[in-house]
Coordinates of C-alpha atoms in Angstrom, one line a residue:
Chain A
M1 CA 14.7 -37.8 -9.0
S2 CA 17.1 -37.4 -6.2
T3 CA 18.4 -38.5 -2.8
I4 CA 18.7 -36.5 0.4
N5 CA 21.4 -37.2 3.0
M6 CA 21.5 -35.6 6.4
Q7 CA 24.7 -36.1 8.4
Q8 CA 25.0 -35.2 12.0
L9 CA 22.6 -32.4 11.4
K10 CA 22.4 -30.0 14.4
K11 CA 20.6 -26.7 15.1
S12 CA 21.0 -24.4 18.0
Y13 CA 19.4 -21.1 18.8
E14 CA 21.9 -19.1 20.9
D15 CA 22.6 -21.6 23.7
T16 CA 19.7 -24.0 23.3
Q17 CA 20.2 -26.9 21.0
V18 CA 17.0 -28.1 19.3
I19 CA 18.3 -30.7 16.9
H20 CA 20.9 -33.0 18.3
G21 CA 22.7 -34.6 15.4
I22 CA 20.3 -36.4 12.9
D23 CA 21.4 -38.9 10.3
I24 CA 19.0 -39.9 7.6
D25 CA 19.6 -41.2 4.2
I26 CA 16.7 -40.9 1.8
V27 CA 16.7 -42.8 -1.4
D28 CA 15.3 -41.5 -4.7
G29 CA 11.5 -41.3 -4.8
E30 CA 11.0 -42.2 -1.2
F31 CA 8.2 -40.7 0.9
I32 CA 9.6 -39.9 4.3
V33 CA 7.4 -38.7 7.1
L34 CA 8.8 -36.8 10.0
V35 CA 6.5 -37.4 13.0
G36 CA 6.6 -36.4 16.6
P37 CA 4.9 -34.4 19.3
S38 CA 5.0 -30.6 19.0
G39 CA 8.3 -29.1 19.9
C40 CA 10.2 -32.2 18.8
G41 CA 12.0 -30.3 16.0
K42 CA 10.3 -31.8 13.0
S43 CA 9.4 -28.5 11.4
T44 CA 12.8 -27.1 12.1
L45 CA 14.5 -30.1 10.5
L46 CA 12.3 -29.6 7.4
R47 CA 13.1 -25.9 7.2
M48 CA 16.8 -26.7 7.5
V49 CA 16.5 -28.9 4.4
A50 CA 14.4 -26.1 2.7
G51 CA 17.1 -23.5 3.5
L52 CA 14.7 -21.4 5.6
E53 CA 16.7 -22.1 8.8
S54 CA 20.4 -22.0 8.9
I55 CA 22.3 -25.2 9.7
S56 CA 24.4 -25.0 12.9
D57 CA 26.4 -28.1 12.3
G58 CA 26.5 -31.1 10.0
E59 CA 25.5 -31.5 6.4
V60 CA 22.5 -31.7 4.1
K61 CA 23.1 -33.2 0.7
I62 CA 20.6 -33.2 -2.1
D63 CA 21.8 -35.5 -4.9
D64 CA 25.2 -35.8 -3.2
K65 CA 25.7 -32.1 -3.3
V66 CA 26.1 -30.2 -0.1
V67 CA 23.4 -27.5 0.0
N68 CA 24.1 -26.0 3.5
K69 CA 24.9 -22.6 2.1
L70 CA 22.6 -22.5 -0.9
E71 CA 19.6 -20.2 -1.1
P72 CA 16.2 -22.1 -1.0
K73 CA 15.6 -21.4 -4.7
D74 CA 18.9 -23.1 -5.7
R75 CA 18.2 -26.3 -3.8
G76 CA 15.7 -27.7 -6.2
I77 CA 13.0 -27.9 -3.6
A78 CA 9.4 -26.9 -3.4
M79 CA 7.4 -26.5 -0.2
V80 CA 3.8 -26.7 0.9
F81 CA 3.1 -24.7 4.0
Q82 CA 0.6 -25.4 6.8
N83 CA -1.4 -22.2 6.0
Y84 CA -0.8 -22.7 2.3
A85 CA 1.0 -19.3 2.0
L86 CA -0.8 -18.4 -1.2
Y87 CA -0.2 -14.8 -2.3
P88 CA -3.7 -13.3 -1.5
H89 CA -3.5 -10.6 -4.1
M90 CA -2.7 -12.9 -7.0
T91 CA -5.0 -15.2 -8.9
V92 CA -4.5 -19.0 -8.7
Y93 CA -2.7 -18.8 -12.1
Q94 CA -0.4 -16.0 -10.9
N95 CA 0.3 -17.9 -7.7
M96 CA 1.4 -21.0 -9.6
A97 CA 3.3 -19.0 -12.3
Y98 CA 5.1 -16.7 -9.9
G99 CA 8.1 -19.0 -9.2
L100 CA 8.4 -19.9 -12.9
K101 CA 8.3 -16.2 -13.9
L102 CA 11.2 -15.6 -11.5
M103 CA 13.1 -18.6 -13.1
K104 CA 12.8 -16.5 -16.3
L105 CA 11.1 -19.3 -18.2
P106 CA 9.5 -18.3 -21.6
K107 CA 5.9 -17.3 -21.3
E108 CA 4.5 -20.2 -23.4
E109 CA 6.2 -22.8 -21.2
I110 CA 4.9 -21.2 -18.1
V111 CA 1.3 -21.3 -19.5
Q112 CA 1.7 -24.8 -20.5
R113 CA 3.2 -26.1 -17.3
V114 CA 0.6 -24.3 -15.1
Q115 CA -2.2 -25.7 -17.4
E116 CA -0.9 -29.2 -17.1
V117 CA -0.6 -29.1 -13.3
A118 CA -4.0 -27.5 -13.0
E119 CA -5.5 -30.3 -15.0
L120 CA -3.7 -32.9 -12.9
L121 CA -5.1 -31.3 -9.7
Q122 CA -8.4 -30.5 -11.2
I123 CA -8.2 -26.8 -10.5
E124 CA -8.4 -25.5 -14.1
Q125 CA -11.7 -23.8 -13.4
F126 CA -10.2 -21.8 -10.5
L127 CA -7.2 -20.4 -12.4
E128 CA -8.7 -16.9 -12.5
R129 CA -9.9 -16.8 -9.0
R130 CA -8.2 -15.3 -5.9
P131 CA -7.3 -17.6 -3.1
S132 CA -9.9 -15.9 -0.8
N133 CA -12.6 -17.3 -3.1
L134 CA -11.5 -20.9 -2.7
S135 CA -12.4 -23.4 0.0
G136 CA -9.7 -24.9 2.2
G137 CA -9.3 -28.0 0.1
Q138 CA -9.0 -26.0 -3.1
R139 CA -6.4 -23.8 -1.5
Q140 CA -4.6 -26.8 -0.5
R141 CA -4.5 -28.1 -4.0
V142 CA -3.3 -24.8 -5.3
A143 CA -0.5 -24.8 -2.8
M144 CA 0.4 -28.2 -4.1
G145 CA 0.2 -27.1 -7.6
R146 CA 2.5 -24.2 -7.0
A147 CA 5.0 -26.8 -5.6
I148 CA 4.5 -29.2 -8.5
V149 CA 5.0 -26.7 -11.4
R150 CA 8.5 -26.0 -10.2
K151 CA 9.4 -29.6 -11.1
P152 CA 11.5 -29.8 -8.0
K153 CA 13.9 -32.6 -7.0
V154 CA 12.3 -32.7 -3.5
F155 CA 8.9 -31.9 -2.1
L156 CA 8.7 -30.6 1.4
F157 CA 5.4 -30.6 3.2
D158 CA 4.9 -28.8 6.5
E159 CA 1.8 -30.2 8.2
P160 CA -0.2 -29.4 5.0
L161 CA -3.4 -31.1 6.1
S162 CA -3.8 -29.8 9.6
N163 CA -6.2 -27.0 8.6
L164 CA -8.6 -29.3 6.8
D165 CA -11.6 -31.1 8.2
A166 CA -11.4 -34.7 9.0
K167 CA -13.0 -36.1 5.8
L168 CA -11.1 -33.9 3.5
R169 CA -7.9 -34.7 5.3
V170 CA -8.4 -38.4 4.5
Q171 CA -9.1 -37.6 0.9
M172 CA -6.1 -35.3 0.5
R173 CA -3.9 -37.8 2.2
M174 CA -4.6 -40.3 -0.5
Q175 CA -4.3 -37.8 -3.2
I176 CA -0.9 -36.6 -2.1
K177 CA 0.3 -40.1 -1.7
T178 CA -0.9 -41.1 -5.2
L179 CA 0.4 -38.0 -6.7
Q180 CA 3.8 -38.5 -5.1
R181 CA 4.0 -42.0 -6.3
N182 CA 3.1 -41.0 -9.9
L183 CA 5.5 -38.2 -10.0
G184 CA 8.2 -40.2 -8.2
V185 CA 9.6 -37.1 -6.4
T186 CA 11.5 -37.6 -3.2
T187 CA 9.3 -36.2 -0.4
L188 CA 9.8 -35.1 3.2
Y189 CA 6.5 -34.7 5.0
V190 CA 6.1 -33.3 8.5
T191 CA 3.0 -34.2 10.6
H192 CA 2.1 -34.7 14.2
D193 CA -0.8 -37.0 13.3
Q194 CA 0.4 -40.5 13.6
V195 CA -2.4 -41.9 11.4
E196 CA -1.3 -39.6 8.6
A197 CA 2.3 -40.7 9.3
M198 CA 1.4 -44.5 9.2
T199 CA -0.7 -44.3 6.1
M200 CA 1.5 -42.2 3.9
A201 CA 5.1 -43.0 4.7
D202 CA 7.4 -45.3 3.0
R203 CA 9.6 -44.8 6.0
L204 CA 8.9 -42.9 9.2
V205 CA 11.2 -40.9 11.3
V206 CA 9.9 -40.6 14.8
L207 CA 11.4 -37.5 16.4
K208 CA 11.6 -36.7 20.1
D209 CA 13.4 -33.6 21.5
G210 CA 15.5 -33.2 18.4
I211 CA 16.7 -36.8 18.3
A212 CA 15.5 -39.4 15.8
A213 CA 14.0 -41.9 18.2
Q214 CA 13.5 -44.5 15.5
I215 CA 13.6 -44.7 11.7
G216 CA 11.8 -47.4 9.8
T217 CA 8.8 -48.5 7.7
P218 CA 5.5 -47.9 9.4
M219 CA 5.0 -51.6 10.2
E220 CA 8.5 -52.0 11.6
I221 CA 7.9 -49.2 13.9
Y222 CA 4.5 -50.5 14.9
D223 CA 5.7 -54.1 15.4
D224 CA 9.1 -53.4 16.8
P225 CA 9.4 -50.0 18.6
H226 CA 12.8 -49.4 20.0
N227 CA 11.7 -47.6 23.1
Q228 CA 8.7 -46.6 25.2
F229 CA 8.3 -43.3 23.5
V230 CA 7.9 -44.7 20.0
A231 CA 5.7 -47.5 21.3
G232 CA 3.4 -45.0 22.9
F233 CA 3.4 -42.5 20.0
I234 CA 2.6 -44.9 17.2
G235 CA -0.7 -46.7 17.5
S236 CA -4.1 -45.4 18.4
P237 CA -5.3 -45.6 21.1
A238 CA -1.8 -45.6 22.6
M239 CA -0.2 -48.7 24.1
N240 CA -0.9 -49.4 27.7
F241 CA 2.1 -49.1 30.0
I242 CA 1.9 -51.0 33.3
D243 CA 4.6 -51.2 35.9
C244 CA 5.3 -54.9 36.8
T245 CA 7.9 -57.2 38.3
I246 CA 9.1 -60.3 36.5
S247 CA 10.1 -63.2 38.6
D248 CA 11.0 -66.7 37.5
E249 CA 7.5 -67.9 37.3
V250 CA 5.2 -65.0 36.8
I251 CA 4.7 -61.4 35.8
D252 CA 3.5 -59.6 38.9
I253 CA 1.2 -56.7 38.2
G254 CA 0.3 -55.0 41.4
G255 CA -0.1 -58.3 43.2
Q256 CA -2.0 -59.9 40.4
K257 CA -0.1 -62.6 38.5
M258 CA 0.2 -63.5 34.9
P259 CA 2.2 -66.4 33.5
R260 CA 5.6 -65.5 32.2
P261 CA 6.2 -66.3 28.6
T262 CA 9.1 -68.6 28.5
D263 CA 11.2 -66.6 26.1
V264 CA 11.2 -63.5 28.4
T265 CA 14.6 -63.6 30.0
Q266 CA 14.4 -60.3 31.9
R267 CA 13.8 -60.2 35.6
G268 CA 13.0 -57.5 38.0
S269 CA 11.1 -54.3 37.8
V270 CA 10.1 -53.2 34.2
V271 CA 7.4 -51.5 32.3
L272 CA 5.0 -53.8 30.5
G273 CA 3.5 -52.5 27.2
I274 CA 0.4 -54.0 25.7
R275 CA -1.4 -52.6 22.7
P276 CA -5.2 -52.2 23.1
E277 CA -5.7 -54.6 20.1
H278 CA -3.6 -57.3 21.7
F279 CA -6.1 -58.6 24.3
I280 CA -7.9 -61.9 23.9
N281 CA -11.5 -61.9 24.6
T282 CA -11.9 -65.2 26.4
A283 CA -12.1 -66.0 30.1
D284 CA -10.4 -69.4 30.2
Q285 CA -7.0 -68.3 31.4
P286 CA -6.3 -67.2 35.0
A287 CA -6.9 -63.6 34.3
I288 CA -6.6 -60.3 35.9
Q289 CA -10.0 -58.7 36.2
G290 CA -11.0 -55.1 36.0
Q291 CA -14.0 -52.9 36.1
V292 CA -15.1 -51.0 33.0
D293 CA -14.8 -47.3 33.7
M294 CA -15.7 -45.8 30.3
I295 CA -16.6 -47.0 26.9
E296 CA -15.7 -45.5 23.5
K297 CA -17.6 -46.7 20.5
V298 CA -16.1 -45.9 17.2
G299 CA -18.2 -48.2 15.1
A300 CA -15.9 -51.0 13.9
S301 CA -14.6 -51.4 17.4
V302 CA -15.2 -50.5 21.0
F303 CA -12.6 -49.3 23.4
L304 CA -13.0 -50.3 27.0
Y305 CA -11.2 -48.2 29.6
V306 CA -10.8 -50.6 32.5
K307 CA -9.8 -49.9 36.1
C308 CA -7.8 -52.6 37.8
D309 CA -6.8 -52.9 41.4
H310 CA -3.3 -51.7 42.1
I311 CA -2.8 -50.3 38.6
E312 CA -2.9 -46.5 38.4
E313 CA -3.8 -46.0 34.8
L314 CA -6.9 -47.2 33.0
I315 CA -6.1 -50.0 30.7
V316 CA -7.5 -49.7 27.2
I317 CA -8.8 -52.8 25.6
Q318 CA -10.2 -53.1 22.1
R319 CA -13.2 -55.2 21.5
E320 CA -15.2 -55.8 18.3
G321 CA -17.9 -53.2 17.4
H322 CA -21.0 -54.8 18.7
S323 CA -19.7 -55.9 22.1
Q324 CA -22.4 -55.5 24.7
V325 CA -20.2 -54.6 27.6
Q326 CA -21.7 -52.2 30.1
I327 CA -20.0 -49.6 32.3
G328 CA -19.2 -51.1 35.7
E329 CA -19.0 -54.7 34.4
L330 CA -16.1 -56.9 35.3
V331 CA -14.0 -57.9 32.4
P332 CA -11.0 -60.3 32.2
I333 CA -7.8 -58.8 31.1
N334 CA -6.1 -61.4 28.9
P335 CA -3.2 -60.1 26.9
N336 CA -1.9 -62.0 24.0
L337 CA 1.3 -63.4 25.6
N338 CA 3.1 -63.3 22.3
K339 CA 2.6 -59.6 21.9
L340 CA 4.0 -58.3 25.1
Y341 CA 6.6 -55.5 25.1
F342 CA 9.0 -54.7 28.0
F343 CA 10.8 -51.5 28.6
D344 CA 13.5 -50.5 31.0
K345 CA 12.0 -48.3 33.8
N346 CA 14.8 -45.8 33.7
T347 CA 16.2 -45.7 30.2
Q348 CA 12.8 -46.5 28.6
Q349 CA 14.6 -48.6 26.1
R350 CA 12.9 -51.8 24.8
L351 CA 14.1 -54.9 26.7
Y352 CA 12.1 -57.4 24.9
Chain B
M1 CA -27.1 -2.4 21.0
V2 CA -30.6 -2.3 19.6
E3 CA -33.0 -0.1 21.5
N4 CA -36.1 1.7 20.5
R5 CA -36.9 4.5 22.9
P6 CA -38.2 7.7 21.3
M7 CA -36.5 9.9 23.9
T8 CA -33.0 8.4 23.3
T9 CA -33.5 8.6 19.5
F10 CA -34.6 12.2 19.9
I11 CA -31.6 13.2 22.0
S12 CA -29.0 11.4 20.0
H13 CA -30.4 12.9 16.8
S14 CA -30.4 16.4 18.3
V15 CA -26.8 16.0 19.3
L16 CA -25.9 14.8 15.8
I17 CA -27.8 17.6 14.1
I18 CA -26.2 20.2 16.3
G19 CA -22.8 18.8 15.5
V20 CA -23.4 18.8 11.8
A21 CA -24.8 22.3 11.9
L22 CA -21.7 23.6 13.7
I23 CA -19.6 22.2 10.9
V24 CA -21.8 23.0 8.0
F25 CA -22.8 26.6 8.9
P26 CA -19.4 28.2 8.4
I27 CA -19.0 26.4 5.1
W28 CA -22.4 27.7 4.1
I29 CA -21.4 31.2 5.0
M30 CA -18.3 30.7 2.9
L31 CA -20.4 29.6 -0.1
V32 CA -22.8 32.5 0.4
A33 CA -20.1 35.1 0.8
S34 CA -18.3 34.0 -2.2
S35 CA -21.4 34.6 -4.3
H36 CA -22.0 38.3 -3.4
D37 CA -20.1 41.3 -4.5
A38 CA -17.7 43.2 -2.3
L39 CA -20.1 45.9 -1.3
R40 CA -22.9 43.7 0.0
L41 CA -20.5 42.0 2.4
T42 CA -19.7 45.2 4.1
Q43 CA -23.3 45.8 5.0
V44 CA -25.1 44.4 8.0
P45 CA -26.8 42.0 8.4
L46 CA -24.6 39.5 6.5
P47 CA -26.4 37.7 3.8
L48 CA -27.6 34.1 4.5
L49 CA -28.7 33.3 1.0
P50 CA -26.5 32.9 -2.0
G51 CA -26.2 35.9 -4.3
D52 CA -25.7 36.0 -8.1
Q53 CA -22.1 37.1 -8.3
F54 CA -20.5 33.7 -8.1
W55 CA -19.3 33.4 -11.7
E56 CA -18.3 37.0 -11.8
N57 CA -16.2 36.5 -8.7
I58 CA -14.5 33.4 -10.1
K59 CA -13.6 35.3 -13.3
L60 CA -12.3 38.2 -11.2
L61 CA -10.3 35.9 -9.0
F62 CA -8.6 34.1 -11.8
S63 CA -7.9 37.2 -13.8
S64 CA -6.6 39.5 -11.2
K65 CA -3.1 39.9 -10.0
T66 CA -3.9 42.1 -7.1
F67 CA -3.8 39.5 -4.4
G68 CA -0.1 38.6 -4.4
A69 CA 0.3 35.3 -6.3
P70 CA -2.3 34.4 -9.0
I71 CA -4.7 31.9 -7.5
H72 CA -4.0 29.1 -10.0
L73 CA -0.2 29.4 -9.3
S74 CA -0.7 29.1 -5.5
L75 CA -3.1 26.2 -6.0
L76 CA -0.5 24.5 -8.1
N77 CA 2.2 25.2 -5.5
S78 CA 0.0 23.7 -2.8
L79 CA -0.8 20.7 -4.9
A80 CA 2.9 20.1 -5.7
M81 CA 3.8 20.5 -2.0
A82 CA 1.1 18.2 -0.8
M83 CA 1.9 15.6 -3.4
M84 CA 5.6 15.7 -2.7
I85 CA 5.0 15.5 1.0
S86 CA 2.5 12.6 0.9
L87 CA 4.3 10.6 -1.8
G88 CA 7.7 11.2 -0.2
K89 CA 6.5 10.3 3.2
I90 CA 4.8 7.1 2.0
S91 CA 7.8 5.9 -0.1
I92 CA 10.3 6.6 2.7
S93 CA 8.3 5.2 5.5
V94 CA 7.2 2.1 3.6
I95 CA 10.8 1.2 2.8
S96 CA 12.1 1.9 6.3
A97 CA 9.2 -0.2 7.8
F98 CA 10.2 -3.0 5.4
A99 CA 13.8 -2.8 6.7
I100 CA 12.7 -2.9 10.3
V101 CA 10.3 -5.7 10.0
Y102 CA 12.0 -8.1 7.6
F103 CA 15.8 -7.6 8.1
K104 CA 17.7 -8.5 11.2
F105 CA 20.5 -6.0 11.5
R106 CA 22.5 -4.7 14.4
F107 CA 20.7 -2.0 16.5
R108 CA 17.5 -2.7 14.7
M109 CA 15.3 -1.8 17.6
F110 CA 17.5 1.1 18.4
F111 CA 16.8 2.5 14.9
F112 CA 13.2 1.8 15.3
W113 CA 13.0 3.8 18.5
M114 CA 15.1 6.5 16.9
I115 CA 12.4 6.9 14.3
F116 CA 9.7 6.7 16.9
V117 CA 11.3 9.5 18.9
T118 CA 11.1 11.9 16.0
L119 CA 7.3 11.9 16.6
M120 CA 8.2 14.3 19.4
L121 CA 10.0 16.6 16.9
P122 CA 7.5 18.0 14.5
V123 CA 8.6 20.8 12.2
E124 CA 7.3 23.5 14.6
V125 CA 9.7 22.4 17.3
R126 CA 12.8 22.3 15.2
I127 CA 11.8 25.2 13.0
L128 CA 14.9 27.4 13.4
P129 CA 17.6 24.7 12.9
T130 CA 15.6 23.3 10.0
Y131 CA 15.3 26.7 8.4
E132 CA 19.1 27.1 8.9
V133 CA 19.7 23.7 7.1
V134 CA 17.3 24.4 4.3
A135 CA 18.8 27.9 3.8
S136 CA 22.4 26.6 3.7
L137 CA 21.3 24.0 1.1
G138 CA 19.9 26.8 -1.0
M139 CA 16.4 25.3 -1.0
L140 CA 14.6 28.5 0.1
D141 CA 11.8 29.4 -2.4
S142 CA 11.7 25.9 -4.0
Y143 CA 9.4 22.9 -3.9
L144 CA 12.2 20.8 -2.4
G145 CA 12.5 23.3 0.4
L146 CA 8.8 23.3 0.9
S147 CA 8.5 19.5 1.2
V148 CA 11.7 17.8 2.2
P149 CA 11.9 18.9 5.8
L150 CA 8.3 17.6 6.3
I151 CA 8.8 14.2 4.6
A152 CA 10.3 12.0 7.4
S153 CA 7.4 10.4 9.1
A154 CA 7.5 8.3 12.2
T155 CA 3.7 7.8 12.2
A156 CA 3.6 6.3 8.7
T157 CA 6.6 4.1 9.4
F158 CA 5.0 2.8 12.5
M159 CA 1.7 2.2 10.7
F160 CA 3.4 0.3 7.9
R161 CA 5.3 -1.7 10.5
Q162 CA 2.1 -2.8 12.0
T163 CA 0.7 -3.7 8.6
F164 CA 3.7 -5.7 7.7
L165 CA 3.7 -7.6 10.9
T166 CA 0.2 -8.9 10.0
I167 CA 1.6 -10.4 6.7
S168 CA 2.4 -14.0 7.5
D169 CA 6.0 -15.1 7.6
E170 CA 5.0 -18.1 5.5
L171 CA 4.4 -15.7 2.5
M172 CA 8.0 -14.4 2.9
E173 CA 9.3 -18.0 3.0
A174 CA 7.1 -19.1 0.1
S175 CA 8.5 -16.2 -2.0
R176 CA 12.0 -17.1 -1.0
I177 CA 11.4 -20.6 -2.2
D178 CA 9.9 -19.2 -5.4
G179 CA 13.2 -17.4 -5.8
A180 CA 12.2 -13.9 -5.1
S181 CA 14.9 -11.5 -3.8
P182 CA 14.0 -9.3 -0.9
M183 CA 13.2 -6.3 -3.2
R184 CA 11.1 -8.5 -5.4
F185 CA 9.2 -9.7 -2.4
F186 CA 8.8 -6.1 -1.4
F187 CA 7.3 -5.0 -4.8
D188 CA 5.4 -8.2 -5.7
V189 CA 3.9 -9.1 -2.3
V190 CA 4.3 -6.5 0.4
I191 CA 3.3 -3.4 -1.6
P192 CA 0.2 -5.0 -3.3
M193 CA -0.9 -6.4 0.1
S194 CA -0.6 -3.0 1.7
R195 CA -2.2 -0.9 -1.0
T196 CA -5.3 -0.1 0.9
N197 CA -3.2 1.1 3.8
I198 CA -1.1 3.1 1.4
A199 CA -4.2 4.8 0.0
A200 CA -5.6 5.5 3.5
L201 CA -2.3 7.1 4.5
F202 CA -2.1 9.0 1.3
V203 CA -5.4 10.7 2.1
I204 CA -4.3 11.7 5.6
L205 CA -0.9 12.9 4.5
F206 CA -2.2 14.8 1.5
I207 CA -4.5 16.8 3.7
Y208 CA -1.6 17.3 6.2
G209 CA 0.6 18.5 3.4
W210 CA -2.1 20.7 1.9
N211 CA -2.8 22.4 5.2
Q212 CA 0.8 23.3 6.0
Y213 CA 1.0 27.0 6.9
L214 CA 3.8 27.9 9.2
W215 CA 6.6 26.2 7.3
P216 CA 5.8 27.6 3.8
L217 CA 5.3 31.0 5.4
L218 CA 8.8 30.9 6.7
I219 CA 10.7 29.7 3.7
T220 CA 9.0 31.4 0.8
T221 CA 9.6 35.0 0.0
D222 CA 8.8 34.9 -3.7
P223 CA 5.0 35.4 -4.2
D224 CA 5.2 32.8 -7.0
M225 CA 6.0 30.2 -4.5
Y226 CA 3.1 31.0 -2.1
T227 CA 0.7 28.2 -1.3
V228 CA -3.0 28.8 -1.3
V229 CA -3.4 28.5 2.5
M230 CA -0.8 31.3 2.7
S231 CA -2.5 33.4 0.1
I232 CA -5.7 33.5 2.1
K233 CA -3.8 35.0 5.0
Q234 CA -2.0 37.4 2.7
M235 CA -5.3 38.7 1.3
L236 CA -6.5 39.4 4.9
E237 CA -3.5 41.7 5.5
S238 CA -3.7 43.6 2.3
G239 CA -2.4 46.8 3.8
E240 CA -4.7 49.8 4.2
S241 CA -7.6 48.7 2.0
E242 CA -10.6 46.8 3.1
P243 CA -10.3 43.0 3.1
M244 CA -12.0 41.6 -0.1
W245 CA -14.2 39.1 1.7
H246 CA -15.9 37.7 -1.4
M247 CA -12.5 37.0 -2.9
I248 CA -11.1 35.6 0.4
M249 CA -14.1 33.3 0.7
L250 CA -13.8 32.1 -2.9
T251 CA -10.1 31.4 -2.4
A252 CA -11.0 29.4 0.8
L253 CA -13.5 27.5 -1.2
F254 CA -10.9 26.6 -3.8
A255 CA -8.4 25.7 -1.0
M256 CA -10.9 23.3 0.5
L257 CA -11.8 21.6 -2.8
P258 CA -8.7 19.3 -3.4
P259 CA -8.8 17.7 0.1
V260 CA -12.5 17.2 -0.3
L261 CA -12.1 15.6 -3.7
V262 CA -9.3 13.3 -2.4
V263 CA -11.5 12.2 0.5
V264 CA -14.5 11.7 -1.6
F265 CA -12.8 9.7 -4.3
M266 CA -10.7 7.6 -1.9
Q267 CA -13.3 7.2 0.8
K268 CA -14.1 3.6 0.2
I269 CA -10.5 2.5 0.0
F270 CA -9.6 4.7 2.9
V271 CA -12.1 3.2 5.3
K272 CA -11.1 -0.3 4.1
G273 CA -7.4 0.5 4.7
L274 CA -8.0 1.7 8.3
T275 CA -10.4 -1.1 9.3
D276 CA -9.9 -4.1 7.1
S277 CA -7.5 -6.7 8.4
E278 CA -8.3 -9.4 5.9
K279 CA -4.9 -10.7 5.0

């Protein structure tokens, strides 16, 4: 049961700075997901909290105690690694008991704790096996077991599901979330998968180039992205970005005009963002039309990739699953005018 | 490559058979010679079939003191030297490789290359200065003198370095989080994970140590410190008298035995250590 505070956390390697001052306050029992494209510094940040990377500047506090200089073992953390990092020459039991043995716990307590956690994770029958005789999902559970037996104040997960196949990943995603809720342990979780991030997080931290681009609950970030990067990163398929000019009457997209919602006060050249799911499937408004270039069927819905005159990128439109649109067909492009986003062309900050 | 051409099979088999014969024939001669009496071996043609004197010769070899050091003593010396060299080499190189791979210290690469450069300085090259050092340390005619100068090993250090580099960093980090100190990590994770490599290296180094000739020859003057490889040579030069070929061959046979046993018993693990990269 504990809190984590990061204050102006910075990390530099020689003369390149990779983390540029991050402030996050995490409350007790919260599930925080650090998400971002590769190279954004999310793993580095996690490893700084773990104590595996030194902290160049700023502070990390766990339970209001500065841990900058503490060894990982003294921080009250447990970590699950991407490649599980199980000791290959030890059995599952030994893997889980190793940390406890080093804590100098009495033998009976070690046995009891490992047994409990093994039952919780349903890996009792593997206790005597070596990791090499386990499947990916089982190894994943052992790695989590090793973290849980330590009874840490904080769980750290470093892309723990990226080596699993899609179906197992969804299963484990739910298991981890449920487990975390039941144990009530404060958790930092790193992933590059935005679906994982959305589904698991209490709050998300979207990182870009070592800066927290936005911090908030998944729905806050989805509904109200602060800038073009966050808008494009969260949501699948990604938001459409279209260059346009707003005048007093209309939004001008490459010569084709759309009515201006009355509450949009900006004028001039901006980037218009529309999510694929925010198009209306009717032809009654004066619409821009486009030709369907490619179709992706995912079952529940269909994504149309539409080529419009004067717009460079293909626009992605979501339709319901049994939509009978064919390639080459002309479709109207009718965005829901209440769900438009506008971004500054230069700063990429959200304007409206 | 799966081919089935009788001619290719024939040629490749012939080459292999000739190769095997070249290696086996001298060993056969050794076996045969060690089972005849001294007289028979001075007559031409040399016997090609075993005689009946094998046990007699063994008894003679182990009871006699006429060949310098008693054979069992020189075997023991050889064993001690080979064990000290191989175990010493392994323990020193495993710990220096650990330092080079897992610790960041100043001039790390410099030290690594220093170690590497010693590959160019085997004992034969530095034999006089090394002798001088060993003599001043008063280690002539001792097990330490026999083994210590041969212990530092760049090859083994290099090999362990390569092995350690294949152990994932995540394991080191996991053990740090588990609360293991560097030396705990070394003994609990690194060593168990390199045990096949250690075994493979032990085989190679044991044979290297067992076969040492020049160095023991130089620093031992006391016949009680002679190694078995040396004794064979000594027996050949036994003054005016005829060389006792049956005894020499029998000694050679005993000299070959320990390396053979080591290879046979450790073969499985040896091959695994050299080829297996399942980490």
